[in-house]
Amino acid sequence: MLRTKIAGIGYYVPEKVVTNHDLAKVMDTTDEWIQERTGIVERRYGKKHKETTTSMAARASEVAIKRAGISKDEIDFIIFATLSPDYYFPGCGVLLQRELGITNTAAGALDIRNQCSGFVYGLSVADQFIRTGMYKNILLVGSEMHSMGLDFSTRGRNVTVIFGDGAGAMVLQPTQEDKGVLATSLHSDGTYAEKLAFINPGAHGGYHAAHMDEAQDFGYSDAEYGEMFINEHMIENGQIFPYMEGQFVFKMAVQKFPEVILETLEKAGLKKEDIDMLIPHQANLRISQFVQRRMGLRDDQVWNNIQKFGNTTAASVPIALCEAYEAGAVKDGDIVCLAAFGSGFTWAGAVIRW
Ligand code: COA
């Protein structure tokens, strides 16, 4: 039976370290508050005008491609997961193709917009393409340049302190061996789309306002179609930044993480006792610790790095997995479980035999 194996993995984080103390200089927050609620000590920010979501993805991809032992022109499909694309359109998939200098136009490029679960969704999509024999070398990346789109005033502190920049990548190939992706699970529930969202600019024209807890006056007049996408009113009122109802998100996350992990293990014919390494999306250290307790896992069976990188959304799972791999914490034959939950809401799981 054809399976999807991870032939190469890589990650990249920018050099610039931003501590909680640095943030406390520009907004009303403290190191104590951030560490106590999230576990985060510091995060990385990309270099303005020098780095982007795409350029960071390229750095991570180069490592993954090298470890896979292939040339970049052997890549026959690119899957790019991000919520912070360089452009509104075109997507980062084609920008990455250009950045890597891939001249093979037979390579397709697909962008995935599933926020924190984007990478695990992408892995599931890649797995289907590989198992049907359609592609032989899929480059899957998750990359985020959050620092370009956050509110650094006190108004945005509940969101801004959580997020960091970075990228992770994998090269996926077919294998006849009994290893690689054993099962994946994908879920969504759009009921709570606005609980964690980056709404403007967008083509909604205020249509979904009834779903927002905080009434938002979008400041449109009927004649101003051109300005409904983005206008001064939105900018003045901070409606161009991410919005999050933190406690609601927290409660959903601690419910959905264990559910999707158990479901995916069951599909793979495994139990929670079989997990060697759990790589949870790095949403919040408190969420990961809750999930660890629910799964009955030891500290050395869960990889957390949110303390130094913050929440890097679509990049967090591959960065954490790559770090664990480089540290020798993931070995041949290990059962590795990936799980993510985020905006949408969407959540997803994957079980891999390394
Ligand atoms: N520094 C200091 N105070 C802050 C703050 C910050 N960075 N952010 C918010 N506060 C304040 C609030 O203004 C509020 O003050 P008030 O009581 O005077 O009104 C107080 O802290 C509590 O705010 P609240 O939002 O209820 O905090 P919380 O305990 O829920 O913690 C989160 C906030 C965001 C850390 C927490 O809800 C969380 O982690 N949620 C999940 C987020 C997540 O994982 N997101 C990614 C999903 S993929």
mmCIF file of C-alpha atoms and ligand atoms in Angstrom:
data_model
loop_
_atom_site.group_PDB
_atom_site.id
_atom_site.type_symbol
_atom_site.label_atom_id
_atom_site.label_comp_id
_atom_site.label_asym_id
_atom_site.label_seq_id
_atom_site.Cartn_x
_atom_site.Cartn_y
_atom_site.Cartn_z
ATOM 1 C CA MET A 1 0.000 0.000 0.000
ATOM 2 C CA LEU A 2 1.269 3.444 -0.931
ATOM 3 C CA ARG A 3 1.821 5.761 2.026
ATOM 4 C CA THR A 4 3.163 9.302 2.428
ATOM 5 C CA LYS A 5 6.528 9.601 4.132
ATOM 6 C CA ILE A 6 8.296 12.693 5.397
ATOM 7 C CA ALA A 7 11.440 12.719 3.270
ATOM 8 C CA GLY A 8 12.786 16.005 4.606
ATOM 9 C CA ILE A 9 11.868 18.621 7.177
ATOM 10 C CA GLY A 10 13.179 22.104 7.949
ATOM 11 C CA TYR A 11 12.330 25.298 9.781
ATOM 12 C CA TYR A 12 13.387 28.904 9.891
ATOM 13 C CA VAL A 13 12.837 31.599 12.481
ATOM 14 C CA PRO A 14 14.061 35.186 12.085
ATOM 15 C CA GLU A 15 17.006 36.386 14.141
ATOM 16 C CA LYS A 16 15.259 39.245 15.920
ATOM 17 C CA VAL A 17 14.157 38.212 19.415
ATOM 18 C CA VAL A 18 11.339 40.238 20.993
ATOM 19 C CA THR A 19 10.885 39.635 24.716
ATOM 20 C CA ASN A 20 7.822 40.289 26.835
ATOM 21 C CA HIS A 21 9.780 43.178 28.360
ATOM 22 C CA ASP A 22 10.204 44.680 24.872
ATOM 23 C CA LEU A 23 6.426 44.576 24.364
ATOM 24 C CA ALA A 24 5.843 46.133 27.791
ATOM 25 C CA LYS A 25 7.707 49.200 26.525
ATOM 26 C CA VAL A 26 5.083 49.873 23.823
ATOM 27 C CA MET A 27 1.843 48.645 25.440
ATOM 28 C CA ASP A 28 0.365 48.177 28.889
ATOM 29 C CA THR A 29 1.396 44.611 29.638
ATOM 30 C CA THR A 30 3.909 42.747 31.805
ATOM 31 C CA ASP A 31 6.231 39.772 31.507
ATOM 32 C CA GLU A 32 4.407 38.186 34.478
ATOM 33 C CA TRP A 33 0.972 38.494 32.837
ATOM 34 C CA ILE A 34 2.127 37.021 29.537
ATOM 35 C CA GLN A 35 4.105 34.148 31.084
ATOM 36 C CA GLU A 36 1.382 33.242 33.549
ATOM 37 C CA ARG A 37 -1.428 33.170 30.939
ATOM 38 C CA THR A 38 0.442 31.814 27.901
ATOM 39 C CA GLY A 39 3.878 30.499 28.895
ATOM 40 C CA ILE A 40 5.486 32.780 26.295
ATOM 41 C CA VAL A 41 8.809 34.425 27.206
ATOM 42 C CA GLU A 42 9.879 35.712 23.793
ATOM 43 C CA ARG A 43 9.091 35.439 20.098
ATOM 44 C CA ARG A 44 10.844 36.245 16.802
ATOM 45 C CA TYR A 45 9.953 39.029 14.365
ATOM 46 C CA GLY A 46 11.004 39.100 10.723
ATOM 47 C CA LYS A 47 13.156 41.904 9.416
ATOM 48 C CA LYS A 48 10.898 44.587 7.916
ATOM 49 C CA HIS A 49 11.320 45.052 4.140
ATOM 50 C CA LYS A 50 13.864 42.208 4.102
ATOM 51 C CA GLU A 51 11.804 39.190 5.122
ATOM 52 C CA THR A 52 8.277 38.077 4.334
ATOM 53 C CA THR A 53 6.068 35.054 4.845
ATOM 54 C CA THR A 54 7.346 33.775 1.489
ATOM 55 C CA SER A 55 11.039 34.433 2.099
ATOM 56 C CA MET A 56 10.931 32.668 5.478
ATOM 57 C CA ALA A 57 9.104 29.758 3.843
ATOM 58 C CA ALA A 58 11.884 29.553 1.262
ATOM 59 C CA ARG A 59 14.563 29.319 3.955
ATOM 60 C CA ALA A 60 12.678 26.473 5.704
ATOM 61 C CA SER A 61 11.998 24.761 2.348
ATOM 62 C CA GLU A 62 15.672 24.804 1.369
ATOM 63 C CA VAL A 63 16.503 22.795 4.492
ATOM 64 C CA ALA A 64 13.662 20.327 3.876
ATOM 65 C CA ILE A 65 14.598 19.883 0.193
ATOM 66 C CA LYS A 66 18.255 19.301 1.071
ATOM 67 C CA ARG A 67 17.364 16.726 3.713
ATOM 68 C CA ALA A 68 15.089 14.970 1.194
ATOM 69 C CA GLY A 69 18.076 14.708 -1.147
ATOM 70 C CA ILE A 70 16.202 16.020 -4.185
ATOM 71 C CA SER A 71 16.687 19.018 -6.440
ATOM 72 C CA LYS A 72 14.148 21.835 -6.200
ATOM 73 C CA ASP A 73 12.964 21.164 -9.748
ATOM 74 C CA GLU A 74 11.798 17.718 -8.693
ATOM 75 C CA ILE A 75 9.085 19.388 -6.584
ATOM 76 C CA ASP A 76 5.844 18.638 -8.429
ATOM 77 C CA PHE A 77 3.380 20.345 -6.073
ATOM 78 C CA ILE A 78 3.518 23.139 -3.497
ATOM 79 C CA ILE A 79 1.039 23.495 -0.656
ATOM 80 C CA PHE A 80 1.341 26.737 1.307
ATOM 81 C CA ALA A 81 -0.561 27.322 4.549
ATOM 82 C CA THR A 82 -0.658 30.843 5.973
ATOM 83 C CA LEU A 83 -2.985 33.499 7.350
ATOM 84 C CA SER A 84 -0.460 36.271 6.772
ATOM 85 C CA PRO A 85 0.236 36.119 3.021
ATOM 86 C CA ASP A 86 2.554 38.594 1.322
ATOM 87 C CA TYR A 87 -0.313 39.666 -0.951
ATOM 88 C CA TYR A 88 -4.091 39.435 -0.755
ATOM 89 C CA PHE A 89 -3.647 37.685 -4.092
ATOM 90 C CA PRO A 90 -1.864 35.882 -5.692
ATOM 91 C CA GLY A 91 -1.154 33.418 -2.938
ATOM 92 C CA CYS A 92 2.201 32.566 -1.404
ATOM 93 C CA GLY A 93 2.427 29.210 -3.230
ATOM 94 C CA VAL A 94 3.464 30.836 -6.518
ATOM 95 C CA LEU A 95 5.614 33.413 -4.726
ATOM 96 C CA LEU A 96 7.491 30.551 -3.060
ATOM 97 C CA GLN A 97 7.919 28.803 -6.400
ATOM 98 C CA ARG A 98 9.527 31.996 -7.748
ATOM 99 C CA GLU A 99 11.614 32.582 -4.613
ATOM 100 C CA LEU A 100 13.036 29.060 -4.771
ATOM 101 C CA GLY A 101 13.736 29.455 -8.486
ATOM 102 C CA ILE A 102 11.577 26.478 -9.426
ATOM 103 C CA THR A 103 11.189 26.760 -13.196
ATOM 104 C CA ASN A 104 9.108 23.597 -13.606
ATOM 105 C CA THR A 105 5.689 24.984 -14.551
ATOM 106 C CA ALA A 106 4.222 21.482 -14.310
ATOM 107 C CA ALA A 107 4.425 21.992 -10.541
ATOM 108 C CA GLY A 108 1.065 23.104 -9.158
ATOM 109 C CA ALA A 109 0.770 25.547 -6.273
ATOM 110 C CA LEU A 110 -2.089 25.617 -3.782
ATOM 111 C CA ASP A 111 -2.698 27.998 -0.886
ATOM 112 C CA ILE A 112 -4.471 26.793 2.236
ATOM 113 C CA ARG A 113 -6.360 29.240 4.443
ATOM 114 C CA ASN A 114 -6.985 27.303 7.603
ATOM 115 C CA GLN A 115 -5.027 29.359 10.088
ATOM 116 C CA CYS A 116 -3.658 27.337 13.019
ATOM 117 C CA SER A 117 -4.766 24.002 11.557
ATOM 118 C CA GLY A 118 -3.512 24.926 8.060
ATOM 119 C CA PHE A 119 -0.401 22.766 8.133
ATOM 120 C CA VAL A 120 -2.192 19.632 9.331
ATOM 121 C CA TYR A 121 -4.934 20.249 6.739
ATOM 122 C CA GLY A 122 -2.171 20.611 4.144
ATOM 123 C CA LEU A 123 -0.608 17.333 5.253
ATOM 124 C CA SER A 124 -3.924 15.576 4.761
ATOM 125 C CA VAL A 125 -4.345 17.097 1.265
ATOM 126 C CA ALA A 126 -0.785 16.086 0.334
ATOM 127 C CA ASP A 127 -1.400 12.580 1.668
ATOM 128 C CA GLN A 128 -4.389 12.121 -0.657
ATOM 129 C CA PHE A 129 -2.413 13.295 -3.697
ATOM 130 C CA ILE A 130 0.523 11.025 -2.891
ATOM 131 C CA ARG A 131 -1.480 7.922 -2.093
ATOM 132 C CA THR A 132 -3.360 8.202 -5.399
ATOM 133 C CA GLY A 133 -0.016 8.401 -7.209
ATOM 134 C CA MET A 134 -0.623 11.918 -8.541
ATOM 135 C CA TYR A 135 2.525 13.548 -7.094
ATOM 136 C CA LYS A 136 5.971 12.296 -6.031
ATOM 137 C CA ASN A 137 7.558 15.267 -4.243
ATOM 138 C CA ILE A 138 5.181 17.639 -2.499
ATOM 139 C CA LEU A 139 6.586 20.669 -0.720
ATOM 140 C CA LEU A 140 4.290 21.530 2.193
ATOM 141 C CA VAL A 141 4.962 24.716 4.156
ATOM 142 C CA GLY A 142 3.422 26.732 6.947
ATOM 143 C CA SER A 143 4.744 30.258 7.337
ATOM 144 C CA GLU A 144 3.619 33.401 9.125
ATOM 145 C CA MET A 145 4.816 36.977 9.320
ATOM 146 C CA HIS A 146 2.417 38.084 12.048
ATOM 147 C CA SER A 147 4.482 41.048 13.181
ATOM 148 C CA MET A 148 3.433 43.055 10.103
ATOM 149 C CA GLY A 149 -0.274 42.924 11.013
ATOM 150 C CA LEU A 150 -0.597 43.297 14.770
ATOM 151 C CA ASP A 151 -1.910 46.169 16.868
ATOM 152 C CA PHE A 152 1.006 47.342 19.020
ATOM 153 C CA SER A 153 -1.155 49.696 21.067
ATOM 154 C CA THR A 154 -2.671 48.546 24.386
ATOM 155 C CA ARG A 155 -5.954 48.001 22.508
ATOM 156 C CA GLY A 156 -4.444 44.936 20.810
ATOM 157 C CA ARG A 157 -2.478 43.484 23.728
ATOM 158 C CA ASN A 158 -4.580 40.334 24.268
ATOM 159 C CA VAL A 159 -3.746 39.198 20.713
ATOM 160 C CA THR A 160 -0.403 40.806 19.946
ATOM 161 C CA VAL A 161 1.574 39.296 22.823
ATOM 162 C CA ILE A 162 0.733 35.760 21.671
ATOM 163 C CA PHE A 163 2.004 35.734 18.096
ATOM 164 C CA GLY A 164 5.437 35.327 16.516
ATOM 165 C CA ASP A 165 6.970 34.879 13.053
ATOM 166 C CA GLY A 166 8.507 31.748 11.528
ATOM 167 C CA ALA A 167 8.216 28.978 8.954
ATOM 168 C CA GLY A 168 8.319 25.199 8.737
ATOM 169 C CA ALA A 169 8.448 22.908 5.692
ATOM 170 C CA MET A 170 8.307 19.254 4.680
ATOM 171 C CA VAL A 171 9.016 17.317 1.506
ATOM 172 C CA LEU A 172 6.541 14.456 1.206
ATOM 173 C CA GLN A 173 7.082 11.385 -0.951
ATOM 174 C CA PRO A 174 5.382 8.037 -1.614
ATOM 175 C CA THR A 175 6.667 4.921 0.142
ATOM 176 C CA GLN A 176 5.741 1.213 0.076
ATOM 177 C CA GLU A 177 7.055 0.831 3.627
ATOM 178 C CA ASP A 178 4.736 0.708 6.633
ATOM 179 C CA LYS A 179 5.688 4.203 7.773
ATOM 180 C CA GLY A 180 4.658 7.799 7.211
ATOM 181 C CA VAL A 181 1.154 9.223 7.522
ATOM 182 C CA LEU A 182 -1.139 6.559 9.020
ATOM 183 C CA ALA A 183 -4.286 8.666 9.441
ATOM 184 C CA THR A 184 -5.569 12.232 9.361
ATOM 185 C CA SER A 185 -8.784 13.881 10.596
ATOM 186 C CA LEU A 186 -10.189 17.254 9.545
ATOM 187 C CA HIS A 187 -12.990 19.211 11.221
ATOM 188 C CA SER A 188 -14.717 22.570 10.970
ATOM 189 C CA ASP A 189 -17.498 24.554 12.612
ATOM 190 C CA GLY A 190 -18.183 27.967 11.089
ATOM 191 C CA THR A 191 -20.677 28.934 13.815
ATOM 192 C CA TYR A 192 -17.950 30.817 15.645
ATOM 193 C CA ALA A 193 -16.076 32.268 12.665
ATOM 194 C CA GLU A 194 -15.839 35.755 14.201
ATOM 195 C CA LYS A 195 -14.533 34.651 17.619
ATOM 196 C CA LEU A 196 -11.000 34.577 16.233
ATOM 197 C CA ALA A 197 -10.787 36.523 13.015
ATOM 198 C CA PHE A 198 -9.004 39.094 10.894
ATOM 199 C CA ILE A 199 -11.993 40.614 9.125
ATOM 200 C CA ASN A 200 -10.763 43.604 7.152
ATOM 201 C CA PRO A 201 -9.893 44.110 4.400
ATOM 202 C CA GLY A 202 -12.587 41.834 3.029
ATOM 203 C CA ALA A 203 -15.534 41.748 0.663
ATOM 204 C CA HIS A 204 -18.125 41.299 3.429
ATOM 205 C CA GLY A 205 -19.479 44.872 3.361
ATOM 206 C CA GLY A 206 -20.755 44.425 6.923
ATOM 207 C CA TYR A 207 -22.899 41.408 5.903
ATOM 208 C CA HIS A 208 -21.839 39.249 8.856
ATOM 209 C CA ALA A 209 -22.125 42.000 11.490
ATOM 210 C CA ALA A 210 -24.912 40.128 13.316
ATOM 211 C CA HIS A 211 -22.391 37.405 14.190
ATOM 212 C CA MET A 212 -20.047 39.776 15.975
ATOM 213 C CA ASP A 213 -20.296 40.133 19.721
ATOM 214 C CA GLU A 214 -19.095 43.699 19.604
ATOM 215 C CA ALA A 215 -21.316 45.771 17.314
ATOM 216 C CA GLN A 216 -19.026 47.257 14.696
ATOM 217 C CA ASP A 217 -19.945 50.346 12.753
ATOM 218 C CA PHE A 218 -18.156 49.744 9.511
ATOM 219 C CA GLY A 219 -18.800 53.290 8.316
ATOM 220 C CA TYR A 220 -20.041 52.428 4.835
ATOM 221 C CA SER A 221 -22.320 54.570 2.763
ATOM 222 C CA ASP A 222 -24.219 52.904 -0.087
ATOM 223 C CA ALA A 223 -22.331 54.925 -2.640
ATOM 224 C CA GLU A 224 -18.931 53.862 -1.335
ATOM 225 C CA TYR A 225 -18.534 50.421 -2.823
ATOM 226 C CA GLY A 226 -14.873 50.980 -3.539
ATOM 227 C CA GLU A 227 -14.209 51.854 0.088
ATOM 228 C CA MET A 228 -16.073 48.944 1.632
ATOM 229 C CA PHE A 229 -13.038 46.728 1.296
ATOM 230 C CA ILE A 230 -10.853 49.010 3.378
ATOM 231 C CA ASN A 231 -11.541 52.568 4.516
ATOM 232 C CA GLU A 232 -10.264 55.196 6.936
ATOM 233 C CA HIS A 233 -12.965 54.392 9.479
ATOM 234 C CA MET A 234 -11.675 50.819 9.800
ATOM 235 C CA ILE A 235 -8.137 52.050 10.208
ATOM 236 C CA GLU A 236 -9.077 54.639 12.857
ATOM 237 C CA ASN A 237 -11.078 52.067 14.845
ATOM 238 C CA GLY A 238 -8.515 49.303 14.728
ATOM 239 C CA GLN A 239 -10.800 47.094 12.641
ATOM 240 C CA ILE A 240 -7.847 46.061 10.535
ATOM 241 C CA PHE A 241 -6.286 43.856 13.189
ATOM 242 C CA PRO A 242 -6.979 40.327 14.407
ATOM 243 C CA TYR A 243 -9.792 39.967 16.935
ATOM 244 C CA MET A 244 -9.923 37.173 19.498
ATOM 245 C CA GLU A 245 -12.282 36.226 22.285
ATOM 246 C CA GLY A 246 -9.537 34.484 24.233
ATOM 247 C CA GLN A 247 -11.505 32.629 26.891
ATOM 248 C CA PHE A 248 -13.998 31.254 24.372
ATOM 249 C CA VAL A 249 -11.180 30.060 22.126
ATOM 250 C CA PHE A 250 -9.425 28.493 25.106
ATOM 251 C CA LYS A 251 -12.512 26.503 26.146
ATOM 252 C CA MET A 252 -13.092 25.180 22.626
ATOM 253 C CA ALA A 253 -9.442 24.298 22.154
ATOM 254 C CA VAL A 254 -9.120 22.168 25.296
ATOM 255 C CA GLN A 255 -12.175 20.205 24.177
ATOM 256 C CA LYS A 256 -11.233 19.717 20.511
ATOM 257 C CA PHE A 257 -7.529 18.849 20.881
ATOM 258 C CA PRO A 258 -8.106 15.615 22.869
ATOM 259 C CA GLU A 259 -11.104 14.664 20.689
ATOM 260 C CA VAL A 260 -9.202 14.909 17.413
ATOM 261 C CA ILE A 261 -6.125 13.144 18.815
ATOM 262 C CA LEU A 262 -8.171 10.161 20.020
ATOM 263 C CA GLU A 263 -10.181 10.040 16.790
ATOM 264 C CA THR A 264 -7.066 10.013 14.606
ATOM 265 C CA LEU A 265 -5.329 7.397 16.746
ATOM 266 C CA GLU A 266 -8.386 5.173 16.478
ATOM 267 C CA LYS A 267 -8.393 5.514 12.673
ATOM 268 C CA ALA A 268 -4.761 4.382 12.720
ATOM 269 C CA GLY A 269 -5.680 1.407 14.929
ATOM 270 C CA LEU A 270 -3.746 2.872 17.868
ATOM 271 C CA LYS A 271 -4.401 4.034 21.438
ATOM 272 C CA LYS A 272 -3.135 6.991 23.432
ATOM 273 C CA GLU A 273 -0.624 4.670 25.130
ATOM 274 C CA ASP A 274 1.011 4.209 21.690
ATOM 275 C CA ILE A 275 1.966 7.894 21.336
ATOM 276 C CA ASP A 276 5.726 8.439 21.476
ATOM 277 C CA MET A 277 5.593 12.169 20.717
ATOM 278 C CA LEU A 278 2.701 14.626 20.632
ATOM 279 C CA ILE A 279 3.267 17.831 18.683
ATOM 280 C CA PRO A 280 0.395 20.133 19.582
ATOM 281 C CA HIS A 281 -0.104 23.396 17.709
ATOM 282 C CA GLN A 282 1.602 25.956 19.945
ATOM 283 C CA ALA A 283 -1.507 27.997 20.804
ATOM 284 C CA ASN A 284 -0.844 28.501 24.478
ATOM 285 C CA LEU A 285 1.308 26.503 26.924
ATOM 286 C CA ARG A 286 -1.683 26.157 29.263
ATOM 287 C CA ILE A 287 -3.689 24.485 26.482
ATOM 288 C CA SER A 288 -0.832 22.064 25.710
ATOM 289 C CA GLN A 289 -0.430 21.215 29.402
ATOM 290 C CA PHE A 290 -4.152 20.526 29.706
ATOM 291 C CA VAL A 291 -4.039 18.228 26.665
ATOM 292 C CA GLN A 292 -0.954 16.456 28.044
ATOM 293 C CA ARG A 293 -2.778 15.700 31.296
ATOM 294 C CA ARG A 294 -5.877 14.468 29.437
ATOM 295 C CA MET A 295 -3.724 12.148 27.306
ATOM 296 C CA GLY A 296 -1.722 10.945 30.322
ATOM 297 C CA LEU A 297 1.595 11.820 28.647
ATOM 298 C CA ARG A 298 4.935 12.523 30.302
ATOM 299 C CA ASP A 299 6.786 15.815 29.743
ATOM 300 C CA ASP A 300 9.210 14.123 27.334
ATOM 301 C CA GLN A 301 6.302 12.935 25.150
ATOM 302 C CA VAL A 302 5.024 16.439 24.326
ATOM 303 C CA TRP A 303 7.062 19.018 22.429
ATOM 304 C CA ASN A 304 6.503 22.634 23.419
ATOM 305 C CA ASN A 305 8.473 25.614 22.164
ATOM 306 C CA ILE A 306 5.912 28.407 22.489
ATOM 307 C CA GLN A 307 8.094 29.776 25.306
ATOM 308 C CA LYS A 308 10.663 31.017 22.788
ATOM 309 C CA PHE A 309 8.698 31.370 19.528
ATOM 310 C CA GLY A 310 5.166 32.363 20.603
ATOM 311 C CA ASN A 311 2.245 31.133 18.505
ATOM 312 C CA THR A 312 3.338 30.935 14.866
ATOM 313 C CA THR A 313 -0.056 29.676 13.629
ATOM 314 C CA ALA A 314 0.392 27.546 10.468
ATOM 315 C CA ALA A 315 4.136 27.300 11.101
ATOM 316 C CA SER A 316 3.986 26.077 14.692
ATOM 317 C CA VAL A 317 3.472 22.343 14.073
ATOM 318 C CA PRO A 318 6.297 21.895 11.519
ATOM 319 C CA ILE A 319 8.677 24.112 13.537
ATOM 320 C CA ALA A 320 8.024 22.074 16.690
ATOM 321 C CA LEU A 321 8.257 18.748 14.844
ATOM 322 C CA CYS A 322 11.511 19.770 13.174
ATOM 323 C CA GLU A 323 12.989 20.907 16.476
ATOM 324 C CA ALA A 324 12.004 17.616 18.108
ATOM 325 C CA TYR A 325 13.537 15.698 15.182
ATOM 326 C CA GLU A 326 16.785 17.694 15.336
ATOM 327 C CA ALA A 327 16.986 17.130 19.087
ATOM 328 C CA GLY A 328 16.741 13.356 18.526
ATOM 329 C CA ALA A 329 13.416 13.246 20.365
ATOM 330 C CA VAL A 330 11.677 11.690 17.324
ATOM 331 C CA LYS A 331 13.256 8.441 16.144
ATOM 332 C CA ASP A 332 12.621 5.867 13.414
ATOM 333 C CA GLY A 333 9.462 3.885 14.112
ATOM 334 C CA ASP A 334 8.086 6.378 16.664
ATOM 335 C CA ILE A 335 4.376 7.147 16.643
ATOM 336 C CA VAL A 336 4.098 10.912 16.288
ATOM 337 C CA CYS A 337 0.788 12.654 16.709
ATOM 338 C CA LEU A 338 0.139 16.155 15.321
ATOM 339 C CA ALA A 339 -2.897 18.158 16.437
ATOM 340 C CA ALA A 340 -4.108 21.681 15.811
ATOM 341 C CA PHE A 341 -7.070 23.909 16.576
ATOM 342 C CA GLY A 342 -7.739 27.463 15.512
ATOM 343 C CA SER A 343 -9.759 30.136 13.785
ATOM 344 C CA GLY A 344 -12.739 28.970 11.763
ATOM 345 C CA PHE A 345 -13.068 27.066 13.945
ATOM 346 C CA THR A 346 -11.098 24.341 12.236
ATOM 347 C CA TRP A 347 -9.198 21.541 13.904
ATOM 348 C CA ALA A 348 -7.214 18.593 12.638
ATOM 349 C CA GLY A 349 -5.048 15.649 13.629
ATOM 350 C CA ALA A 350 -2.453 13.413 12.000
ATOM 351 C CA VAL A 351 -0.742 10.227 13.160
ATOM 352 C CA ILE A 352 2.625 9.393 11.627
ATOM 353 C CA ARG A 353 4.958 6.427 12.004
ATOM 354 C CA TRP A 354 8.384 8.121 11.722
HETATM 355 N N1 COA B 1 -1.323 42.205 29.334
HETATM 356 C C1 COA B 1 -1.967 42.576 30.440
HETATM 357 N N2 COA B 1 -3.299 42.472 30.592
HETATM 358 C C2 COA B 1 -3.994 41.959 29.564
HETATM 359 C C3 COA B 1 -3.387 41.543 28.382
HETATM 360 C C4 COA B 1 -1.975 41.676 28.289
HETATM 361 N N3 COA B 1 -1.301 41.299 27.198
HETATM 362 N N4 COA B 1 -4.336 41.075 27.547
HETATM 363 C C5 COA B 1 -5.499 41.193 28.184
HETATM 364 N N5 COA B 1 -5.310 41.725 29.404
HETATM 365 C C6 COA B 1 -6.296 42.038 30.437
HETATM 366 C C7 COA B 1 -7.662 42.248 29.859
HETATM 367 O O1 COA B 1 -7.826 43.586 29.438
HETATM 368 C C8 COA B 1 -8.524 41.912 31.053
HETATM 369 O O2 COA B 1 -8.540 43.023 31.915
HETATM 370 P P1 COA B 1 -9.869 43.405 32.740
HETATM 371 O O3 COA B 1 -10.150 42.207 33.594
HETATM 372 O O4 COA B 1 -9.443 44.613 33.496
HETATM 373 O O5 COA B 1 -10.925 43.649 31.719
HETATM 374 C C9 COA B 1 -7.761 40.790 31.745
HETATM 375 O O6 COA B 1 -6.422 40.899 31.282
HETATM 376 C C10 COA B 1 -8.299 39.417 31.449
HETATM 377 O O7 COA B 1 -8.501 39.324 30.029
HETATM 378 P P2 COA B 1 -8.937 38.003 29.340
HETATM 379 O O8 COA B 1 -8.953 38.208 27.861
HETATM 380 O O9 COA B 1 -10.172 37.495 29.995
HETATM 381 O O10 COA B 1 -7.692 37.109 29.756
HETATM 382 P P3 COA B 1 -7.544 35.541 29.759
HETATM 383 O O11 COA B 1 -7.299 35.066 31.122
HETATM 384 O O12 COA B 1 -8.618 34.852 29.001
HETATM 385 O O13 COA B 1 -6.188 35.351 28.951
HETATM 386 C C11 COA B 1 -5.530 34.781 26.738
HETATM 387 C C12 COA B 1 -6.131 35.827 27.633
HETATM 388 C C13 COA B 1 -5.563 35.299 25.326
HETATM 389 C C14 COA B 1 -4.086 34.536 27.162
HETATM 390 C C15 COA B 1 -6.288 33.446 26.884
HETATM 391 O O14 COA B 1 -7.660 33.681 26.797
HETATM 392 C C16 COA B 1 -5.890 32.467 25.843
HETATM 393 O O15 COA B 1 -4.783 32.034 25.790
HETATM 394 N N6 COA B 1 -6.838 32.038 25.010
HETATM 395 C C17 COA B 1 -6.560 31.133 23.939
HETATM 396 C C18 COA B 1 -5.855 31.913 22.897
HETATM 397 C C19 COA B 1 -5.306 31.076 21.825
HETATM 398 O O16 COA B 1 -4.848 29.996 22.062
HETATM 399 N N7 COA B 1 -5.338 31.610 20.635
HETATM 400 C C20 COA B 1 -4.823 30.987 19.517
HETATM 401 C C21 COA B 1 -5.751 29.941 19.103
HETATM 402 S S1 COA B 1 -5.068 29.013 17.896
#
